[in-house]
Amino acid sequence: MIHHQIRLAMRPDAPQDKVDEALEMLRRMGREIDAVAYWAVGRDVGGDFDYGAMFAVEDIEAYRAYMYAPLHRQVDEIGLPLVRNMVSHDLTDDEDPATGDLIRQIHAERFAADPALVALIEGLGSYAGSSAPGGDRDRS
């Protein structure tokens, strides 16, 4: 299994109705993307973030399907402009040492093919984790 996890600190001026819409879109990802085995979306407790989400997939092929799902890209478009800081990381129990490199490759290919997505990421105050384009970014 691969568990893809994000933590989000929202912009202070993010309208709550737009935040609620983005959170519902994350929940739709869990319900509607076939590659997702199970998921959770909710408040982030005990840190500097407001919300978090976790999506579990069976293997690297399912991870690729999840990352490239059109709904995932819609969520990026709606949600990222509301986010101040974000952390994204992956946890896997797959013993193949290449899995981490494959995860990073999927993200690198996704960013290389979508400059508009990279622009959304670059609009964040900070973005850290296994999927950060060009490495962790901190603009604070």
mmCIF file of C-alpha atoms in Angstrom:
data_model
loop_
_atom_site.group_PDB
_atom_site.id
_atom_site.type_symbol
_atom_site.label_atom_id
_atom_site.label_comp_id
_atom_site.label_asym_id
_atom_site.label_seq_id
_atom_site.Cartn_x
_atom_site.Cartn_y
_atom_site.Cartn_z
ATOM 1 C CA MET A 1 0.000 0.000 0.000
ATOM 2 C CA ILE A 2 0.966 3.596 -0.567
ATOM 3 C CA HIS A 3 -0.549 6.263 1.662
ATOM 4 C CA HIS A 4 -0.434 9.720 0.055
ATOM 5 C CA GLN A 5 -0.914 12.382 2.719
ATOM 6 C CA ILE A 6 -1.274 16.155 2.576
ATOM 7 C CA ARG A 7 -1.477 18.788 5.301
ATOM 8 C CA LEU A 8 -2.867 22.222 4.488
ATOM 9 C CA ALA A 9 -2.666 25.619 6.181
ATOM 10 C CA MET A 10 -5.226 27.876 4.576
ATOM 11 C CA ARG A 11 -4.673 31.516 3.630
ATOM 12 C CA PRO A 12 -6.170 33.842 6.258
ATOM 13 C CA ASP A 13 -8.339 35.491 3.579
ATOM 14 C CA ALA A 14 -9.619 32.195 2.104
ATOM 15 C CA PRO A 15 -13.450 32.357 2.113
ATOM 16 C CA GLN A 16 -14.844 29.544 4.264
ATOM 17 C CA ASP A 17 -17.384 28.547 1.600
ATOM 18 C CA LYS A 18 -14.507 28.023 -0.886
ATOM 19 C CA VAL A 19 -12.544 26.052 1.707
ATOM 20 C CA ASP A 20 -15.617 23.882 2.330
ATOM 21 C CA GLU A 21 -15.982 23.356 -1.436
ATOM 22 C CA ALA A 22 -12.339 22.284 -1.730
ATOM 23 C CA LEU A 23 -12.686 19.863 1.199
ATOM 24 C CA GLU A 24 -15.779 18.336 -0.393
ATOM 25 C CA MET A 25 -13.836 17.955 -3.642
ATOM 26 C CA LEU A 26 -11.132 16.067 -1.704
ATOM 27 C CA ARG A 27 -13.849 13.799 -0.302
ATOM 28 C CA ARG A 28 -15.161 13.252 -3.834
ATOM 29 C CA MET A 29 -11.668 12.106 -4.812
ATOM 30 C CA GLY A 30 -11.851 9.427 -2.143
ATOM 31 C CA ARG A 31 -15.317 8.330 -3.203
ATOM 32 C CA GLU A 32 -14.935 8.567 -6.985
ATOM 33 C CA ILE A 33 -11.354 7.713 -7.964
ATOM 34 C CA ASP A 34 -11.393 3.958 -8.421
ATOM 35 C CA ALA A 35 -7.691 3.602 -7.570
ATOM 36 C CA VAL A 36 -8.315 4.790 -3.975
ATOM 37 C CA ALA A 37 -8.730 1.874 -1.574
ATOM 38 C CA TYR A 38 -9.604 4.052 1.432
ATOM 39 C CA TRP A 39 -9.272 7.681 2.435
ATOM 40 C CA ALA A 40 -9.775 10.322 5.134
ATOM 41 C CA VAL A 41 -10.274 14.105 4.908
ATOM 42 C CA GLY A 42 -10.640 16.336 7.946
ATOM 43 C CA ARG A 43 -9.195 18.755 10.451
ATOM 44 C CA ASP A 44 -5.478 18.523 11.144
ATOM 45 C CA VAL A 45 -4.900 18.221 14.890
ATOM 46 C CA GLY A 46 -1.783 19.171 16.804
ATOM 47 C CA GLY A 47 0.201 21.197 14.330
ATOM 48 C CA ASP A 48 0.480 24.290 12.189
ATOM 49 C CA PHE A 49 -2.024 23.050 9.619
ATOM 50 C CA ASP A 50 -5.792 23.402 9.375
ATOM 51 C CA TYR A 51 -6.796 20.338 7.335
ATOM 52 C CA GLY A 52 -5.374 17.094 6.079
ATOM 53 C CA ALA A 53 -6.182 14.283 3.699
ATOM 54 C CA MET A 54 -4.901 10.759 3.153
ATOM 55 C CA PHE A 55 -5.543 8.530 0.151
ATOM 56 C CA ALA A 56 -4.413 4.896 0.193
ATOM 57 C CA VAL A 57 -3.754 2.991 -3.026
ATOM 58 C CA GLU A 58 -2.680 -0.595 -3.575
ATOM 59 C CA ASP A 59 0.460 -0.142 -5.668
ATOM 60 C CA ILE A 60 2.439 2.172 -7.926
ATOM 61 C CA GLU A 61 0.051 1.678 -10.867
ATOM 62 C CA ALA A 62 -2.886 2.745 -8.676
ATOM 63 C CA TYR A 63 -0.797 5.677 -7.417
ATOM 64 C CA ARG A 64 -0.251 6.831 -11.003
ATOM 65 C CA ALA A 65 -3.983 6.477 -11.754
ATOM 66 C CA TYR A 66 -4.826 8.502 -8.629
ATOM 67 C CA MET A 67 -2.312 11.252 -9.446
ATOM 68 C CA TYR A 68 -3.529 11.583 -13.057
ATOM 69 C CA ALA A 69 -7.257 11.375 -12.337
ATOM 70 C CA PRO A 70 -9.011 14.398 -13.888
ATOM 71 C CA LEU A 71 -10.824 15.019 -10.596
ATOM 72 C CA HIS A 72 -7.449 15.313 -8.844
ATOM 73 C CA ARG A 73 -6.432 18.083 -11.249
ATOM 74 C CA GLN A 74 -9.768 19.862 -10.663
ATOM 75 C CA VAL A 75 -9.110 19.796 -6.928
ATOM 76 C CA ASP A 76 -5.667 21.327 -7.501
ATOM 77 C CA GLU A 77 -7.242 24.147 -9.509
ATOM 78 C CA ILE A 78 -9.913 24.893 -6.903
ATOM 79 C CA GLY A 79 -8.019 24.191 -3.700
ATOM 80 C CA LEU A 80 -4.407 25.318 -4.148
ATOM 81 C CA PRO A 81 -5.225 29.042 -4.477
ATOM 82 C CA LEU A 82 -6.742 28.813 -0.977
ATOM 83 C CA VAL A 83 -3.648 27.242 0.599
ATOM 84 C CA ARG A 84 -0.857 29.158 2.324
ATOM 85 C CA ASN A 85 1.406 26.239 3.277
ATOM 86 C CA MET A 86 1.309 22.586 2.287
ATOM 87 C CA VAL A 87 3.163 19.405 3.104
ATOM 88 C CA SER A 88 2.762 16.330 0.921
ATOM 89 C CA HIS A 89 4.357 12.976 1.641
ATOM 90 C CA ASP A 90 3.986 9.278 1.017
ATOM 91 C CA LEU A 91 4.260 6.279 3.281
ATOM 92 C CA THR A 92 4.556 2.800 1.823
ATOM 93 C CA ASP A 93 4.939 -0.712 3.145
ATOM 94 C CA ASP A 94 6.151 -1.860 -0.289
ATOM 95 C CA GLU A 95 9.576 -3.392 0.314
ATOM 96 C CA ASP A 96 10.781 -2.630 -3.219
ATOM 97 C CA PRO A 97 13.440 0.073 -2.773
ATOM 98 C CA ALA A 98 12.513 1.528 -6.182
ATOM 99 C CA THR A 99 9.017 2.541 -5.019
ATOM 100 C CA GLY A 100 10.186 5.903 -3.662
ATOM 101 C CA ASP A 101 11.947 6.735 -6.915
ATOM 102 C CA LEU A 102 8.848 5.729 -8.891
ATOM 103 C CA ILE A 103 6.675 8.006 -6.735
ATOM 104 C CA ARG A 104 9.050 10.926 -7.305
ATOM 105 C CA GLN A 105 9.124 10.129 -11.030
ATOM 106 C CA ILE A 106 5.319 10.213 -11.287
ATOM 107 C CA HIS A 107 5.280 13.651 -9.664
ATOM 108 C CA ALA A 108 8.144 14.940 -11.801
ATOM 109 C CA GLU A 109 6.387 13.785 -14.981
ATOM 110 C CA ARG A 110 3.091 15.294 -13.837
ATOM 111 C CA PHE A 111 4.700 18.666 -13.145
ATOM 112 C CA ALA A 112 6.730 18.598 -16.377
ATOM 113 C CA ALA A 113 3.537 18.032 -18.390
ATOM 114 C CA ASP A 114 1.499 20.722 -16.604
ATOM 115 C CA PRO A 115 3.139 24.163 -16.229
ATOM 116 C CA ALA A 116 -0.162 25.603 -14.934
ATOM 117 C CA LEU A 117 -0.029 23.147 -12.018
ATOM 118 C CA VAL A 118 3.548 24.199 -11.259
ATOM 119 C CA ALA A 119 2.381 27.841 -11.252
ATOM 120 C CA LEU A 120 -0.284 26.943 -8.672
ATOM 121 C CA ILE A 121 2.378 25.279 -6.508
ATOM 122 C CA GLU A 122 4.676 28.267 -6.883
ATOM 123 C CA GLY A 123 1.851 30.464 -5.540
ATOM 124 C CA LEU A 124 2.032 28.727 -2.158
ATOM 125 C CA GLY A 125 3.974 30.240 0.732
ATOM 126 C CA SER A 126 5.695 26.898 1.229
ATOM 127 C CA TYR A 127 5.362 23.421 -0.198
ATOM 128 C CA ALA A 128 7.408 20.538 1.130
ATOM 129 C CA GLY A 129 7.474 16.816 0.635
ATOM 130 C CA SER A 130 8.184 13.951 -1.687
ATOM 131 C CA SER A 131 6.257 15.577 -4.499
ATOM 132 C CA ALA A 132 7.542 19.182 -4.409
ATOM 133 C CA PRO A 133 8.589 20.293 -7.905
ATOM 134 C CA GLY A 134 12.265 21.175 -7.867
ATOM 135 C CA GLY A 135 12.563 20.254 -4.189
ATOM 136 C CA ASP A 136 10.974 21.773 -1.089
ATOM 137 C CA ARG A 137 9.942 25.406 -1.485
ATOM 138 C CA ASP A 138 9.696 27.989 1.266
ATOM 139 C CA ARG A 139 8.698 31.521 0.377
ATOM 140 C CA SER A 140 7.903 32.780 3.863
#
